Amino acid sequence: MDTQGPQTKKAQKNSVAWRRRVKSEYMRLRQLKRFRKAEKVKFQFLVNRNKIQEKTEMLNEEWKKLRIQPIPATPCIGQLSTKKCVVEYGFPEFKSQTVMMRTLNTVAGVPFMHSWSPLQQNFMVEDETFLHNIPYMGDEVFEQDEAFLEELIDNYDGVHGDREGKFIDDEIFVELVDVLSKYVDEEGEEKEDGQEGDAEEVEEEEEETETVKEEPESEETPLITGKRKTVTKRCEQPPSNRIPHDKIFKAIASMFPDKGTTEELKEKYKELTESPSPVKLPPQCTPSMDGPGAQSVQREQSLHSFHTLFCRRCFKYDCFLHPFHATPNVYKRKIKEIRIETEPCGLDCFMLLVRAITDTTITVCTGSYRLHWH
């Protein structure tokens, strides 16, 4: 029992430190993204401003060649200064214009309302995981069962009041995982400052021992130096194909529970970091006929996506009302179940009449056929 207490305290302390680290890095990445967006907006504004300036100069040059009669300004006589609007120009050659101001009365806005309309069919939707408000069940419920509120929040993924998860996107998620991976080494252990200091001391001691060693022991020195070089290279160049440790995804999942569990975040990181191969295509998929990798395939294979994704009942792609793969039809046609009789049932059966008509038709056709040849 004595060993479990410090271990649990250490694990809790480690989780709190990781949550604090995730939050600080997340806020830093958000601020950095905001600065990048602001710089991009400023640059685009300057580009648009230069284009507008060029167009304005071209129009001014064209206006100088035209004969324009200016409209005299209508002075406002007997009106208050608040009842007129003055239009001023930034160019000195244009005079200011005054216009009568028309006051528009305020109109009350339409109040917000929700209405319900009947549907002709059912629509498949995902379960709601956000608890927007806590329903009031009465004071007696909370007094008798104190765990009711906690169980209610747990059923909704515990995202009540958590608004930070809405701002994280795929780009910030990948950057956050890459930034947090520097705190974890290849074995999944944290890189603490004390360990870094010990590593520096070990390197200094190795350098001192290398200088003190005699010539017979010089064969071992390249091994030590080569080992130290590989360690430094390994720290400087983190492998790109390696998946980060589970601690990172666990900490992100605890901070953003609506983004999924630890395994879901790991799979999402794999999908986002995998480089899409231009040659590799999904199964049963043909390359574009207009692209460089066009292939000559059969009609069924080229139209496989159309036949698979297009719904003949809704006349749209990716229909979620009907299954992707056609289910076996349990309803059989009643016409096929009726047994077709081949022999007449009696003297007054219709098959005798049909057979007589067909025999007469064949005789007439044969006679005309012979008559035609004779």
GROMACS .gro file of C-alpha atoms in nm, residues 119-267:
model
  149
  119LEU     CA    1  -4.225   1.488  -4.243
  120GLN     CA    2  -4.323   1.232  -4.500
  121GLN     CA    3  -4.033   1.004  -4.411
  122ASN     CA    4  -3.781   0.940  -4.138
  123PHE     CA    5  -3.431   1.089  -4.158
  124MET     CA    6  -3.128   0.919  -4.010
  125VAL     CA    7  -2.927   1.151  -3.782
  126GLU     CA    8  -2.648   1.104  -3.533
  127ASP     CA    9  -2.711   1.101  -3.160
  128GLU     CA   10  -2.675   1.434  -2.985
  129THR     CA   11  -2.363   1.440  -2.766
  130PHE     CA   12  -2.380   1.802  -2.650
  131LEU     CA   13  -2.573   1.889  -2.336
  132HIS     CA   14  -2.678   2.246  -2.408
  133ASN     CA   15  -2.875   2.297  -2.086
  134ILE     CA   16  -2.934   2.099  -1.768
  135PRO     CA   17  -3.305   2.016  -1.733
  136TYR     CA   18  -3.472   2.108  -1.407
  137MET     CA   19  -3.608   1.790  -1.250
  138GLY     CA   20  -3.704   1.940  -0.916
  139ASP     CA   21  -3.518   1.982  -0.591
  140GLU     CA   22  -3.632   1.644  -0.464
  141VAL     CA   23  -3.446   1.458  -0.740
  142PHE     CA   24  -3.116   1.630  -0.664
  143GLU     CA   25  -3.160   1.582  -0.289
  144GLN     CA   26  -3.239   1.212  -0.314
  145ASP     CA   27  -2.991   1.122  -0.588
  146GLU     CA   28  -2.683   1.343  -0.587
  147ALA     CA   29  -2.514   1.140  -0.861
  148PHE     CA   30  -2.796   1.215  -1.106
  149LEU     CA   31  -2.629   1.528  -1.242
  150GLU     CA   32  -2.290   1.362  -1.277
  151GLU     CA   33  -2.442   1.063  -1.457
  152LEU     CA   34  -2.634   1.296  -1.686
  153ILE     CA   35  -2.319   1.483  -1.785
  154ASP     CA   36  -2.125   1.157  -1.832
  155ASN     CA   37  -2.393   1.029  -2.070
  156TYR     CA   38  -2.331   1.334  -2.288
  157ASP     CA   39  -1.953   1.280  -2.308
  158GLY     CA   40  -1.898   1.533  -2.030
  159VAL     CA   41  -1.887   1.826  -2.271
  160HIS     CA   42  -2.129   2.051  -2.084
  161GLY     CA   43  -1.979   2.401  -2.081
  162ASP     CA   44  -1.666   2.292  -2.267
  163ARG     CA   45  -1.633   2.543  -2.548
  164GLU     CA   46  -1.263   2.504  -2.621
  165GLY     CA   47  -1.318   2.190  -2.826
  166LYS     CA   48  -1.507   2.384  -3.091
  167PHE     CA   49  -1.200   2.585  -3.193
  168ILE     CA   50  -0.961   2.300  -3.265
  169ASP     CA   51  -0.937   2.184  -3.623
  170ASP     CA   52  -0.726   1.929  -3.810
  171GLU     CA   53  -0.440   2.171  -3.876
  172ILE     CA   54  -0.408   2.279  -3.513
  173PHE     CA   55  -0.446   1.916  -3.402
  174VAL     CA   56  -0.150   1.799  -3.612
  175GLU     CA   57   0.064   2.094  -3.504
  176LEU     CA   58  -0.028   2.034  -3.141
  177VAL     CA   59   0.074   1.668  -3.157
  178ASP     CA   60   0.403   1.756  -3.330
  179VAL     CA   61   0.483   2.022  -3.071
  180LEU     CA   62   0.401   1.794  -2.778
  181SER     CA   63   0.611   1.513  -2.922
  182LYS     CA   64   0.928   1.704  -2.834
  183TYR     CA   65   0.854   1.642  -2.464
  184VAL     CA   66   0.859   1.267  -2.513
  185ASP     CA   67   1.156   1.061  -2.631
  186GLU     CA   68   1.152   0.741  -2.833
  187GLU     CA   69   1.075   0.517  -2.533
  188GLY     CA   70   0.777   0.729  -2.438
  189GLU     CA   71   0.944   0.886  -2.132
  190GLU     CA   72   0.926   1.256  -2.063
  191LYS     CA   73   1.224   1.477  -2.133
  192GLU     CA   74   1.278   1.656  -1.805
  193ASP     CA   75   1.529   1.930  -1.747
  194GLY     CA   76   1.722   1.718  -1.500
  195GLN     CA   77   1.770   1.443  -1.755
  196GLU     CA   78   1.898   1.691  -2.010
  197GLY     CA   79   2.143   1.827  -1.756
  198ASP     CA   80   2.263   1.475  -1.675
  199ALA     CA   81   2.310   1.403  -2.044
  200GLU     CA   82   2.526   1.714  -2.083
  201GLU     CA   83   2.737   1.611  -1.783
  202VAL     CA   84   2.780   1.261  -1.928
  203GLU     CA   85   2.899   1.409  -2.258
  204GLU     CA   86   3.148   1.633  -2.078
  205GLU     CA   87   3.281   1.335  -1.880
  206GLU     CA   88   3.315   1.132  -2.201
  207GLU     CA   89   3.513   1.411  -2.363
  208GLU     CA   90   3.746   1.427  -2.060
  209THR     CA   91   3.797   1.050  -2.061
  210GLU     CA   92   3.875   1.057  -2.432
  211THR     CA   93   4.151   1.311  -2.382
  212VAL     CA   94   4.300   1.122  -2.082
  213LYS     CA   95   4.297   0.778  -2.249
  214GLU     CA   96   4.623   0.634  -2.374
  215GLU     CA   97   4.704   0.516  -2.727
  216PRO     CA   98   4.632   0.138  -2.678
  217GLU     CA   99   4.276   0.224  -2.575
  218SER     CA  100   4.222   0.447  -2.878
  219GLU     CA  101   4.035   0.169  -3.057
  220GLU     CA  102   3.737   0.214  -2.826
  221THR     CA  103   3.718   0.590  -2.866
  222PRO     CA  104   3.558   0.586  -3.214
  223LEU     CA  105   3.282   0.368  -3.075
  224ILE     CA  106   3.209   0.618  -2.799
  225THR     CA  107   3.223   0.917  -3.028
  226GLY     CA  108   3.006   0.743  -3.287
  227LYS     CA  109   2.753   0.655  -3.020
  228ARG     CA  110   2.741   1.013  -2.896
  229LYS     CA  111   2.694   1.142  -3.249
  230THR     CA  112   2.405   0.907  -3.313
  231VAL     CA  113   2.240   1.017  -2.991
  232THR     CA  114   2.272   1.384  -3.082
  233LYS     CA  115   2.143   1.320  -3.433
  234ARG     CA  116   1.853   1.123  -3.293
  235CYS     CA  117   1.757   1.416  -3.070
  236GLU     CA  118   1.802   1.675  -3.343
  237GLN     CA  119   1.610   1.490  -3.612
  238PRO     CA  120   1.295   1.325  -3.476
  239PRO     CA  121   1.163   1.049  -3.702
  240SER     CA  122   0.869   1.160  -3.913
  241ASN     CA  123   0.711   0.818  -3.963
  242ARG     CA  124   0.701   0.736  -3.590
  243ILE     CA  125   0.367   0.769  -3.413
  244PRO     CA  126   0.383   0.983  -3.097
  245HIS     CA  127   0.329   0.834  -2.755
  246ASP     CA  128  -0.017   0.761  -2.617
  247LYS     CA  129   0.034   1.018  -2.341
  248ILE     CA  130  -0.005   1.297  -2.597
  249PHE     CA  131  -0.334   1.167  -2.735
  250LYS     CA  132  -0.460   1.088  -2.385
  251ALA     CA  133  -0.391   1.444  -2.271
  252ILE     CA  134  -0.557   1.591  -2.582
  253ALA     CA  135  -0.859   1.364  -2.534
  254SER     CA  136  -0.893   1.481  -2.173
  255MET     CA  137  -0.883   1.845  -2.282
  256PHE     CA  138  -1.110   1.799  -2.585
  257PRO     CA  139  -1.346   1.509  -2.505
  258ASP     CA  140  -1.577   1.586  -2.798
  259LYS     CA  141  -1.298   1.510  -3.046
  260GLY     CA  142  -1.293   1.140  -2.963
  261THR     CA  143  -1.107   0.890  -2.752
  262THR     CA  144  -0.734   0.823  -2.745
  263GLU     CA  145  -0.752   0.555  -3.015
  264GLU     CA  146  -0.973   0.771  -3.236
  265LEU     CA  147  -0.731   1.063  -3.210
  266LYS     CA  148  -0.442   0.833  -3.294
  267GLU     CA  149  -0.618   0.700  -3.604
   0.00000   0.00000   0.00000
